[in-house]
Coordinates of C-alpha atoms in Angstrom, one line a residue:
Chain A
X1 CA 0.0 0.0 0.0
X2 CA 1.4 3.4 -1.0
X3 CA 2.0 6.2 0.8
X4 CA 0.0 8.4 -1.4
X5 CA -3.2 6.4 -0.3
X6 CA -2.9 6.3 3.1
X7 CA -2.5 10.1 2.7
X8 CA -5.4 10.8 0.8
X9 CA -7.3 8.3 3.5
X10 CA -6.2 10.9 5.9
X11 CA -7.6 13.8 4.3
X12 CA -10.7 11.6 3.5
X13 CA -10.9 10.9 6.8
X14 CA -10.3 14.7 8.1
X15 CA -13.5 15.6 5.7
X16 CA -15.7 13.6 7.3
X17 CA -14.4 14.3 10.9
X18 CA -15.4 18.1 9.9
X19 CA -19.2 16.9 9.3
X20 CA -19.0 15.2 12.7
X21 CA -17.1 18.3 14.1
X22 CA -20.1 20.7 13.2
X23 CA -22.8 18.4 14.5
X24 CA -20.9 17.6 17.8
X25 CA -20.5 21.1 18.3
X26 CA -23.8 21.7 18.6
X27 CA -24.7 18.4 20.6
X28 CA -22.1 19.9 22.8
X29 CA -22.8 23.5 23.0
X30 CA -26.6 22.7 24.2
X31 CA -25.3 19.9 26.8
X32 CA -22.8 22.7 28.2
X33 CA -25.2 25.1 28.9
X34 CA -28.3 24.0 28.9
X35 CA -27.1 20.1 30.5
X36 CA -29.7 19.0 27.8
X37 CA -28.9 15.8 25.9
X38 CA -30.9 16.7 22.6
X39 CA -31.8 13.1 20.6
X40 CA -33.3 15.4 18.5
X41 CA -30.4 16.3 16.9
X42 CA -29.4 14.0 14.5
X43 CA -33.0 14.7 12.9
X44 CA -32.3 18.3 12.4
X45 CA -29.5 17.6 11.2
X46 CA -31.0 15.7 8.0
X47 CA -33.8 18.3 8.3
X48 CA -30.8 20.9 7.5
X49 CA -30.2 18.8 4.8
X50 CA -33.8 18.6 3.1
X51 CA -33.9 22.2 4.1
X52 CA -30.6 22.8 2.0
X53 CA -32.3 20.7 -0.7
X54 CA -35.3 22.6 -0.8
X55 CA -34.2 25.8 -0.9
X56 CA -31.2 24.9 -3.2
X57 CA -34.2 23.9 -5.8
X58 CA -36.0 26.8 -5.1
X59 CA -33.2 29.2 -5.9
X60 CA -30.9 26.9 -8.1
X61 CA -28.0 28.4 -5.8
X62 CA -26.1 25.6 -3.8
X63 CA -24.5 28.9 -1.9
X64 CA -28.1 30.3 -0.4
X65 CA -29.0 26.8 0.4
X66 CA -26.0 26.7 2.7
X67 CA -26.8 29.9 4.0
X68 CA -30.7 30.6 4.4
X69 CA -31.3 26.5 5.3
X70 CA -29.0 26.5 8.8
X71 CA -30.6 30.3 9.9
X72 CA -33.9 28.6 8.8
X73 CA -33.5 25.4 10.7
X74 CA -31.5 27.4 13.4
X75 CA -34.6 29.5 14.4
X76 CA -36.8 26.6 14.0
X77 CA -34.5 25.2 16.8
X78 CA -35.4 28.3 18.8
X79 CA -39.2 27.4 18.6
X80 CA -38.6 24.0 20.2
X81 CA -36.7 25.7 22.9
X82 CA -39.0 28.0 23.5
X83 CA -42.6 26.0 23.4
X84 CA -41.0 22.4 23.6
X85 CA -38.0 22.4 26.0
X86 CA -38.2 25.3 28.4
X87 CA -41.6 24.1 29.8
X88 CA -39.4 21.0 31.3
X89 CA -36.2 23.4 33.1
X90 CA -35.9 22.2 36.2
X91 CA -37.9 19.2 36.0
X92 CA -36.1 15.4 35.5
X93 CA -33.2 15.5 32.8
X94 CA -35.2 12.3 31.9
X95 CA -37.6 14.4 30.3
X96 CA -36.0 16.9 28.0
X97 CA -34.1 13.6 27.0
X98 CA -37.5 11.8 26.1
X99 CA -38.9 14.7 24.1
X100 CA -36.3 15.4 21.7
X101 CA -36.1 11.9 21.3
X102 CA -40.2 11.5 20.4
X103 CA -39.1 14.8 18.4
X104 CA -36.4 12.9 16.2
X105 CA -38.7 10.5 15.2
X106 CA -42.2 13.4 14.2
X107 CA -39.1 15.2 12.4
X108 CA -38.3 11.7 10.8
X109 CA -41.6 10.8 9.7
X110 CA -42.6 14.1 8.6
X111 CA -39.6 14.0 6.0
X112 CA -40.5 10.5 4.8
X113 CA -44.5 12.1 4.9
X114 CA -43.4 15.0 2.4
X115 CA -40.0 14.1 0.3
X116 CA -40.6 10.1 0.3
X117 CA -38.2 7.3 1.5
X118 CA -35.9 7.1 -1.0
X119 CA -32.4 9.0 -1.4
X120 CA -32.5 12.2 -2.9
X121 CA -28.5 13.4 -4.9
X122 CA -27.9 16.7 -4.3
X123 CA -25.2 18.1 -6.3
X124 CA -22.5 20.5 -5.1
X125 CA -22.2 23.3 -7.2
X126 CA -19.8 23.0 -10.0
X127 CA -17.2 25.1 -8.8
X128 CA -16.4 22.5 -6.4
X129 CA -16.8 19.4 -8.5
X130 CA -13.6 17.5 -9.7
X131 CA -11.0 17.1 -8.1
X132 CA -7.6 19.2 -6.9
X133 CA -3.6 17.8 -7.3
X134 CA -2.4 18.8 -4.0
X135 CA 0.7 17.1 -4.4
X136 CA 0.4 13.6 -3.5
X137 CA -2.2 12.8 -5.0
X138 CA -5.5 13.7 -6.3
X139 CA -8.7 14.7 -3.7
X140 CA -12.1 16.0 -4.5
X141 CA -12.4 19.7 -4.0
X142 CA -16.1 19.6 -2.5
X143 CA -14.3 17.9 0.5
X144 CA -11.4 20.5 1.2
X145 CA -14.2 23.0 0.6
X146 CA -15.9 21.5 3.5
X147 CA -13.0 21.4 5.2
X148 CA -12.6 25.4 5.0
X149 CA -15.9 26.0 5.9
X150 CA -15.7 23.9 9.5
X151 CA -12.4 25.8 9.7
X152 CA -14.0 29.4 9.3
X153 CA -17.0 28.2 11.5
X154 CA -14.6 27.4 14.4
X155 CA -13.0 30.5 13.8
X156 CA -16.1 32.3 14.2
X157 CA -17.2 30.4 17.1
X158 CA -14.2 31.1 18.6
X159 CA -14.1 34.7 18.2
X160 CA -17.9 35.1 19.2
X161 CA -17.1 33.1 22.7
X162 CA -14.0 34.7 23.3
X163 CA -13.6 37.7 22.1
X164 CA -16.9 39.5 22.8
X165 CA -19.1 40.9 24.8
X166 CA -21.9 38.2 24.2
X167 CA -19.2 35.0 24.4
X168 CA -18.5 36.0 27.7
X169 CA -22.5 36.1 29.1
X170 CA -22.3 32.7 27.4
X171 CA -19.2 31.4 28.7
X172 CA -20.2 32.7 32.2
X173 CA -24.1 31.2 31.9
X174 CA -23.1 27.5 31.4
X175 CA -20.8 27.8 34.5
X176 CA -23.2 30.0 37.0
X177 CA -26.8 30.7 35.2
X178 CA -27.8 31.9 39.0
X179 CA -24.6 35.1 38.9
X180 CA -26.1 35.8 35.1
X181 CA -29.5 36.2 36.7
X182 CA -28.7 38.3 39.5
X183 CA -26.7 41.0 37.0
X184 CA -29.9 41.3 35.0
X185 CA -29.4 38.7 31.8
X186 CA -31.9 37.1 31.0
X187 CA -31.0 33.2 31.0
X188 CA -34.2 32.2 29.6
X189 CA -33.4 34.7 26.3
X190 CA -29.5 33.2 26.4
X191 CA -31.0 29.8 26.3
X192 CA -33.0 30.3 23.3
X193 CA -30.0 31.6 21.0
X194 CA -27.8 28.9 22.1
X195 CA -30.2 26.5 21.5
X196 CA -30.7 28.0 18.0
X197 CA -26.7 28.1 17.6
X198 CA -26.4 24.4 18.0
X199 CA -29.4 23.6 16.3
X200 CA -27.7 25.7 13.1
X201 CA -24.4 23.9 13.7
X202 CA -26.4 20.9 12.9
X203 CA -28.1 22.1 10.2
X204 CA -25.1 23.5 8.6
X205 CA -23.4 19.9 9.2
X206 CA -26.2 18.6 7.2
X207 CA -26.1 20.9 4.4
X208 CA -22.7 20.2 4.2
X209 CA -22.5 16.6 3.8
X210 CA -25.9 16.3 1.5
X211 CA -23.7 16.4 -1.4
X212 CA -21.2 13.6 0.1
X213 CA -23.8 11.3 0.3
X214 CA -28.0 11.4 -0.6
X215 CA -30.6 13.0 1.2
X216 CA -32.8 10.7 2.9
X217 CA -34.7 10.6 6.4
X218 CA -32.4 7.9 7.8
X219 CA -29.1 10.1 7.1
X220 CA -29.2 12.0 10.6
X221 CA -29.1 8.5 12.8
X222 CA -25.9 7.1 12.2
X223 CA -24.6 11.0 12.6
X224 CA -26.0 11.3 16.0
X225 CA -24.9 8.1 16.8
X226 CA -21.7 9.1 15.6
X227 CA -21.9 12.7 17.4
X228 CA -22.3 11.2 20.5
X229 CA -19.3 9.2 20.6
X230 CA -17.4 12.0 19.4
X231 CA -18.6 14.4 22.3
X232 CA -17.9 11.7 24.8
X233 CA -14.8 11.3 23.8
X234 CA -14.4 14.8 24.0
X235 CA -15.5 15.6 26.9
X236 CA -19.5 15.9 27.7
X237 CA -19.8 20.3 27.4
X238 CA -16.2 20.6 26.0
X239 CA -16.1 22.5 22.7
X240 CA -12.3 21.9 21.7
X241 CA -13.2 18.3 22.7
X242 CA -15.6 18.7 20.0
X243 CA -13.0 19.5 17.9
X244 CA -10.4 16.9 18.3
X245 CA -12.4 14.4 18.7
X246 CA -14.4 15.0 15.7
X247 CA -11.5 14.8 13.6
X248 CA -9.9 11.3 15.5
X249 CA -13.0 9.9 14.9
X250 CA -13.3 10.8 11.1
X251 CA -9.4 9.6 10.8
X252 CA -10.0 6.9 12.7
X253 CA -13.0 5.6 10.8
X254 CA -11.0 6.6 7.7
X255 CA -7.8 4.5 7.8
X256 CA -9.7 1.7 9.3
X257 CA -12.0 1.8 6.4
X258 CA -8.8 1.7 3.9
X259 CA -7.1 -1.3 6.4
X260 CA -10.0 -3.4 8.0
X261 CA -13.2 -2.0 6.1
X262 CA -15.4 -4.6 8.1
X263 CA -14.1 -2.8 11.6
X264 CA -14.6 1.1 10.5
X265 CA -18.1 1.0 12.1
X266 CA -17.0 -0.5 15.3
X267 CA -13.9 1.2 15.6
X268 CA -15.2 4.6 17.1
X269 CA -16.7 3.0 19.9
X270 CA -13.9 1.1 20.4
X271 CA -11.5 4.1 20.6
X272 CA -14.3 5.5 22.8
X273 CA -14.5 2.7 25.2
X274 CA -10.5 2.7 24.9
X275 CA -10.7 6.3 26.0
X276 CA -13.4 6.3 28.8
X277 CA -11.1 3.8 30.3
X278 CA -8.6 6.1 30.7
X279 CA -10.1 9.6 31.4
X280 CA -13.6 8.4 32.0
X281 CA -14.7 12.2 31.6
X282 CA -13.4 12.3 28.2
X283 CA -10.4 14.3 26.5
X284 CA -10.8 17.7 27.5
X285 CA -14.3 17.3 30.0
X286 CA -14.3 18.4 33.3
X287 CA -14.7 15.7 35.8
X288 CA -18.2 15.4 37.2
X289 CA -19.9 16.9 34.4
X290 CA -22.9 15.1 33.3
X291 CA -23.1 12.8 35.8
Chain B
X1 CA -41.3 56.5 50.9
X2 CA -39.1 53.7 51.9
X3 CA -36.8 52.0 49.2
X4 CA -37.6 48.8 49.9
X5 CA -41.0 47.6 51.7
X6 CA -41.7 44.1 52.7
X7 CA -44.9 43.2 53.7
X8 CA -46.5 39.0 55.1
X9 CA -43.8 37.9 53.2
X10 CA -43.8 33.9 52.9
X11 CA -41.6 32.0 51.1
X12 CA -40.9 28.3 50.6
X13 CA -38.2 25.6 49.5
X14 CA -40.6 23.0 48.2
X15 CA -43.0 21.9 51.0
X16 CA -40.6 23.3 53.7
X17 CA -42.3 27.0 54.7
X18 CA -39.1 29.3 55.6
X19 CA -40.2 32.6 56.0
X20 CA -43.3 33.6 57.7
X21 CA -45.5 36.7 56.8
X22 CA -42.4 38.9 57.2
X23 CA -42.6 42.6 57.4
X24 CA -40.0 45.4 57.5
X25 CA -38.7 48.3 55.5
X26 CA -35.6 49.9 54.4
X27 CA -35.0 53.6 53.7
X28 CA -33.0 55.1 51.0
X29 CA -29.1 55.4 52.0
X30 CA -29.2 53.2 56.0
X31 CA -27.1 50.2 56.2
X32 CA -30.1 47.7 57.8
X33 CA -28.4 44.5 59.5
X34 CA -30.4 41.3 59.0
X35 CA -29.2 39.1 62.3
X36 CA -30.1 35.7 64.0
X37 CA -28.8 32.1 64.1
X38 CA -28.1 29.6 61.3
X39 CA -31.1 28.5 59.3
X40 CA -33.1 31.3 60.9
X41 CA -34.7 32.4 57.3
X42 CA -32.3 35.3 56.9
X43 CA -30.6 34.1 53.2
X44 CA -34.1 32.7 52.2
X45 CA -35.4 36.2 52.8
X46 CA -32.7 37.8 50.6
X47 CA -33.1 35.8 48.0
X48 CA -37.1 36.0 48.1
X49 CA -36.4 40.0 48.1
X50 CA -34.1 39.1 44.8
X51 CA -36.4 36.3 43.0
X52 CA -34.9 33.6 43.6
X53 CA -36.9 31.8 45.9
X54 CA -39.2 28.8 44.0
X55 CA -42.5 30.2 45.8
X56 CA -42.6 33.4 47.4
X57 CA -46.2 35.2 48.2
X58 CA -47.2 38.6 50.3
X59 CA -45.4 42.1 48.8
X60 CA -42.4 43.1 48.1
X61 CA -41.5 46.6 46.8
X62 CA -38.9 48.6 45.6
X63 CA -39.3 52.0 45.1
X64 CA -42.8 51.4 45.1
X65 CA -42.6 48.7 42.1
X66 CA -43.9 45.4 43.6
X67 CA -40.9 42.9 42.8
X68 CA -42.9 39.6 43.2
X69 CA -43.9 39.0 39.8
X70 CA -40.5 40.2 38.0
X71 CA -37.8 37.9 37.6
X72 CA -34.4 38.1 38.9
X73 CA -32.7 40.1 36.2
X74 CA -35.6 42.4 35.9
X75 CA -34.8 43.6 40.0
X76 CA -31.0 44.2 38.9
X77 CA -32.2 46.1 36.1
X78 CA -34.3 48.2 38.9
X79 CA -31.3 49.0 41.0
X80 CA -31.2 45.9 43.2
X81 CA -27.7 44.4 43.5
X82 CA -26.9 40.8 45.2
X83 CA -23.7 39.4 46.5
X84 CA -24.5 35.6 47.3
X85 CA -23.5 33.8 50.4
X86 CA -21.3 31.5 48.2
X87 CA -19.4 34.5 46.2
X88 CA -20.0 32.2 43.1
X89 CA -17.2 33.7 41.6
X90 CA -17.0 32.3 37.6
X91 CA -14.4 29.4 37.3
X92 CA -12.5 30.0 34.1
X93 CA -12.7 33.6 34.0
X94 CA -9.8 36.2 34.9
X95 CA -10.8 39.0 37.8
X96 CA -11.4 41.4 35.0
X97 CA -14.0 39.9 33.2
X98 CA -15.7 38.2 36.6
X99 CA -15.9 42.7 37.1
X100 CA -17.2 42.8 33.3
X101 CA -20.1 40.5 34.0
X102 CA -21.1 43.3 36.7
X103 CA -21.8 45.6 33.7
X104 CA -23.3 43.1 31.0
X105 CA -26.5 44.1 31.6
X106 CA -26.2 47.5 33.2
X107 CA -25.9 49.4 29.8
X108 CA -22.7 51.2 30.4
X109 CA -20.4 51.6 27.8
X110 CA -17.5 52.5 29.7
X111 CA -16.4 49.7 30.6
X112 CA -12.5 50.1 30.8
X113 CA -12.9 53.4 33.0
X114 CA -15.4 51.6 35.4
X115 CA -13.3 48.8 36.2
X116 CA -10.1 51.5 36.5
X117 CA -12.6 53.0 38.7
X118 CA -13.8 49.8 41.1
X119 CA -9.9 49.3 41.2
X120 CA -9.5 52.3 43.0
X121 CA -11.3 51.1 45.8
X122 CA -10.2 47.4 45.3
X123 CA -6.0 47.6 44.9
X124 CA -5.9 44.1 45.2
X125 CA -8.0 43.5 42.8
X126 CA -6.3 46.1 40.9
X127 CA -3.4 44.0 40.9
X128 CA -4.5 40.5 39.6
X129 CA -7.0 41.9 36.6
X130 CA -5.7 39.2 34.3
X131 CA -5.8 36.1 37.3
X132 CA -8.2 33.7 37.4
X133 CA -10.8 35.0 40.2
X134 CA -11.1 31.1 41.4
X135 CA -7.7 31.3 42.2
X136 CA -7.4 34.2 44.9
X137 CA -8.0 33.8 48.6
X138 CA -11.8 33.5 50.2
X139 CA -11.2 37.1 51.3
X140 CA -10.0 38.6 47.5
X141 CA -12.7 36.7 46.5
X142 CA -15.4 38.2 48.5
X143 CA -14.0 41.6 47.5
X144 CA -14.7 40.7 43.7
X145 CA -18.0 39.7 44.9
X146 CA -19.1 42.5 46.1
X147 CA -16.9 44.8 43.4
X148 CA -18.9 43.0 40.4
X149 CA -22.1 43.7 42.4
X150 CA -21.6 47.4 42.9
X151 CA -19.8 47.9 39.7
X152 CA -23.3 48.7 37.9
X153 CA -24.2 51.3 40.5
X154 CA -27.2 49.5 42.2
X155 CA -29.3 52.0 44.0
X156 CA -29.2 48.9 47.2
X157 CA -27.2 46.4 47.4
X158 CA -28.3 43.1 49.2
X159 CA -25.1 41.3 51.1
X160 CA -25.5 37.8 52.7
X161 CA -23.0 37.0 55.0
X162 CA -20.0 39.2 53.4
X163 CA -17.5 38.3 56.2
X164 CA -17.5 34.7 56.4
X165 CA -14.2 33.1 56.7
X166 CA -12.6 36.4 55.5
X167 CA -9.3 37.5 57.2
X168 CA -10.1 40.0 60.1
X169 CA -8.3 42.6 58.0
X170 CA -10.3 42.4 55.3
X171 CA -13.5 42.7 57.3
X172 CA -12.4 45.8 58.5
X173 CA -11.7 47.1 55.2
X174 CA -15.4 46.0 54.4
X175 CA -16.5 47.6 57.1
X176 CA -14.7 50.9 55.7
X177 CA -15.9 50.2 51.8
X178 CA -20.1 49.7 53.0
X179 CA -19.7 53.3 54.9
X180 CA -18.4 55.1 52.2
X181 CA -21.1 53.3 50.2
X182 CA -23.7 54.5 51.9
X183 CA -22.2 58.1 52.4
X184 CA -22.3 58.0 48.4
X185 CA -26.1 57.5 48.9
X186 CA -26.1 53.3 48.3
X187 CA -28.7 51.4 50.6
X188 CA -27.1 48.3 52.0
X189 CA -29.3 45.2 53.7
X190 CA -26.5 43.1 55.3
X191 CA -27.3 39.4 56.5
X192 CA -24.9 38.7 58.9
X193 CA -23.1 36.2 61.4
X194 CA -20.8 38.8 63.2
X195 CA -23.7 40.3 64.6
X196 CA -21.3 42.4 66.6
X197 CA -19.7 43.7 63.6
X198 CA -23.2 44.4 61.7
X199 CA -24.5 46.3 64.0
X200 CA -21.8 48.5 64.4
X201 CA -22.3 49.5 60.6
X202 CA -25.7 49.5 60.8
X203 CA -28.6 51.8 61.9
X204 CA -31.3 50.0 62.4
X205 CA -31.4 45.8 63.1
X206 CA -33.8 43.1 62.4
X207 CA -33.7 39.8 64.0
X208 CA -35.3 36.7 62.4
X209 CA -35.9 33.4 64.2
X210 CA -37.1 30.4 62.6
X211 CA -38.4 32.8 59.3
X212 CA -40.2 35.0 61.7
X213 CA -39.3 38.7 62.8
X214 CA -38.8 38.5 66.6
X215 CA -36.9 41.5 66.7
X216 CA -37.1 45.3 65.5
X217 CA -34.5 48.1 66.6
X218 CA -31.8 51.0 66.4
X219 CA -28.4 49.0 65.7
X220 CA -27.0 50.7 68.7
X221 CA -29.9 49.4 70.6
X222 CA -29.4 45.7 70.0
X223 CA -25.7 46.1 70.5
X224 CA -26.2 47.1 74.0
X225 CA -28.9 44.6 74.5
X226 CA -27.3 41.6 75.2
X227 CA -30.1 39.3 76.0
X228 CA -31.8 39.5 73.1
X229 CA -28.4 38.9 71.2
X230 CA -28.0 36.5 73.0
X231 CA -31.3 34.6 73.1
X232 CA -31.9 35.5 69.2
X233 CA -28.6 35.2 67.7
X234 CA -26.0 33.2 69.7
X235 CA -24.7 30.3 67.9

């Protein structure tokens, strides 16, 4: 086997750890701060998808799918937080957990009730069709274009939760919603956009990957099976656990796919197990969290 | 009119009743010291007075605005500032932007010359800006506490148990900071366990026992009346 491959298999696998990046994030963002596990979230993230779909026919511009369809999906996120969600704050974490979960599957069937079962392609524009010689070897442009985009979304993220005004009530809410309270935010209005902001993530994730692989209902459960065991191994809350663990799990499930292909489903659990093992609060979590 | 009236206040953790159809009142710039024992109702009333009690029924008002049906954020925004029992100082954030959370929601825009300003009467906080608030002493950290709380200007500031497990030094300098705070026209309600120290800053004292107000004076009238102290308020 030649180096070349096992290179492009890295970059392969560094593509689809970006998907898994951008829908982690947002699994993680609305654990962090709102200690809400949303099951919901792999169905909004192929609702982002239809959504980019929809739109993309609509308009016949891949570029305002990716930009109207994870606002769109982001504020619809917002109106489950606000009318679905918020009614159960403060009540068992068993029951936030068990409506976004019922969610998942109306947002499933609903799809299947209005586009059908089957896949639907979705092109990527073509721009990024074909493929780039970076060198090595040969590699599909849509992929490194994906790639960019995760990289200027963390960026952004970044900036936003670090550098301003509004980072910092967010930063400071997940640790001590009480202190926000008593110096006149209002938690339940920070909620809402965070909610909204991971429910975007998501969507964008989805948009994203719809021309990787075809739109169908069933394309968001493997995801959030796979987000899961990405912000485990991250670190429940942690958003640079997001990060790197988004991107071992993509490699991961990459090269195993080019060595073992039978194992590549079973080898991010593994590595997860492997990891809980060791730091049983993940890469970068803080101990106790989510417990 | 005084600046904050409560009237049959009752308030409740779950089933457990902890404050009793409590009355009292607050004028604009005294220093009003909130004494008795442990579990006596005194942080439960605070916090009722802030909205953060689950239940809380009867009347409170500030400035004639009946408080009970706004939420906590909507009493800051009024004028009300709280420095918790617990200091809750943010993990992960430096001193500086702990103070910047103070003025979040308070509108001001001047945010570098308000925290140059709050250093002036915090020099040690003055000196670790970029530290990790977590990280300083109980006593630096109550000072924060109370810095972020008065940062914003509150027209009363509500203080529950400020001297706990702080350095004797440091409460005197508290004692000195809440005097010029109320000669610069802020009204302070101060839960505390130094009842001795309280009511020496104080001028008037209420006594609470078992969420009930048992007691109703001048602050130099309490501190020479021993029995009561020491029936109401010894440990």
């Amino acid at each position: 086997m030649d180096f070349e491959l096992i290179v492009m298999q890295l970059f392969s696998g560094l593509a689809l750890g970006a998907i898994l990046v951008m829908v982690a994030l947002g699994l993680t963002i609305v654990f962090g701060m709102l200690g809400i596990v949303n099951f919901a979230h792999g169905a909004l993230f192929m609702v982002g998808a239809y959504a980019g779909l929809w739109i993309a026919s609509l308009t016949g511009s891949f570029w305002w799918a990716l930009l109207v369809a994870p606002i769109a999906i982001g504020i619809l996120g917002m109106g489950i937080e606000r009318f679905l969600v918020r009614p159960l704050y403060g009540r068992s974490p068993d029951d936030p957990l068990l409506l976004t979960f019922g969610l998942g599957y109306v947002l499933v069937e609903s799809v299947r009730i209005t586009f059908g079962t089957d896949g639907i392609p979705f092109s990527a524009p073509e721009a990024l069709q074909g493929v780039v010689d970076l060198g090595i070897g040969y590699f599909p442009v849509y992929r490194l274009f994906v790639m960019a985009v995760v990289a200027l979304v963390l960026l952004l993220l970044w900036l936003a939760l670090e550098k301003t005004r509004f980072g910092l009530i967010v930063r400071a809410g997940a640790r001590d919603p009480l202190i926000m309270k008593v110096l006149g935010v209002d938690v339940g209005r920070l909620w809402l956009l965070v909610f909204g902001l991971g429910v975007g993530l998501t969507a964008l994730g989805g948009v994203l990957a719809a021309p990787m692989r075809s739109v169908s209902p069933e394309m968001g459960t493997l995801v959030l099976a796979e987000a899961f065991v990405v912000t485990v191994i991250g670190g429940m809350g942690s958003l640079l656990g997001a990060v790197v663990a988004g991107l071992l799990v993509g490699v991961a499930i990459s090269m195993t796919a080019l060595f073992a292909p039978e194992m590549a489903t079973i080898v991010m659990f593994s590595l997860m197990a492997l990891i809980l093992l060791a730091r049983p609060q993940g890469l970068f979590g803080r101990p106790g969290l989510g417990a | 009119m005084a600046m904050l009236e409560v009237e049959n206040l009752d308030a409740w953790y779950g089933a457990s009743h902890v404050v009793h159809h409590l009355s009292f009142s607050v004028e604009p710039g005294e220093i009003v010291a909130l004494v008795g024992r442990n579990g006596a109702g005194k942080t439960s009333t605070l916090r009722a007075v802030m909205g953060l009690m689950p239940k809380a029924t009867g009347s409170v008002r500030f400035e004639g605005k009946s408080l009970l049906p706004l939420g906590a954020h909507e009493r800051f925004r009024l004028g009300l500032g709280y420095v918790p029992e617990e200091r809750r100082i943010v993990s992960g954030l430096t001193v500086r932007e702990n103070l910047q959370l103070g003025l979040v929601a308070a509108g001001r825009t001047d945010e570098r010359a308000a925290i140059d300003e709050i250093a002036k009467s915090f020099p040690r906080l003055k000196e670790r800006l970029g530290q990790q608030g977590t990280t300083m002493s109980g006593g630096e950290q109550q000072m924060l506490a109370i810095a972020r709380a008065i940062i914003s200007r509150p027209k009363m500031v509500l203080l529950d148990e400020p001297s706990e497990g702080i350095m004797p030094v440091l409460v005197e300098e508290m004692g000195v900071l809440f005097r010029r705070l109320r000669d610069q026209g802020t009204t302070l309600l101060l839960v505390e366990q130094n009842v001795e120290w309280a009511l020496k800053l104080a001028s008037r004292a209420i006594i609470i026992d078992q969420g009930e107000l048992v007691h109703a004076s001048s602050a130099a009238a309490l501190l020479a009346d021993k029995d009561i102290q020491d029936r109401y308020c010894a440990v």
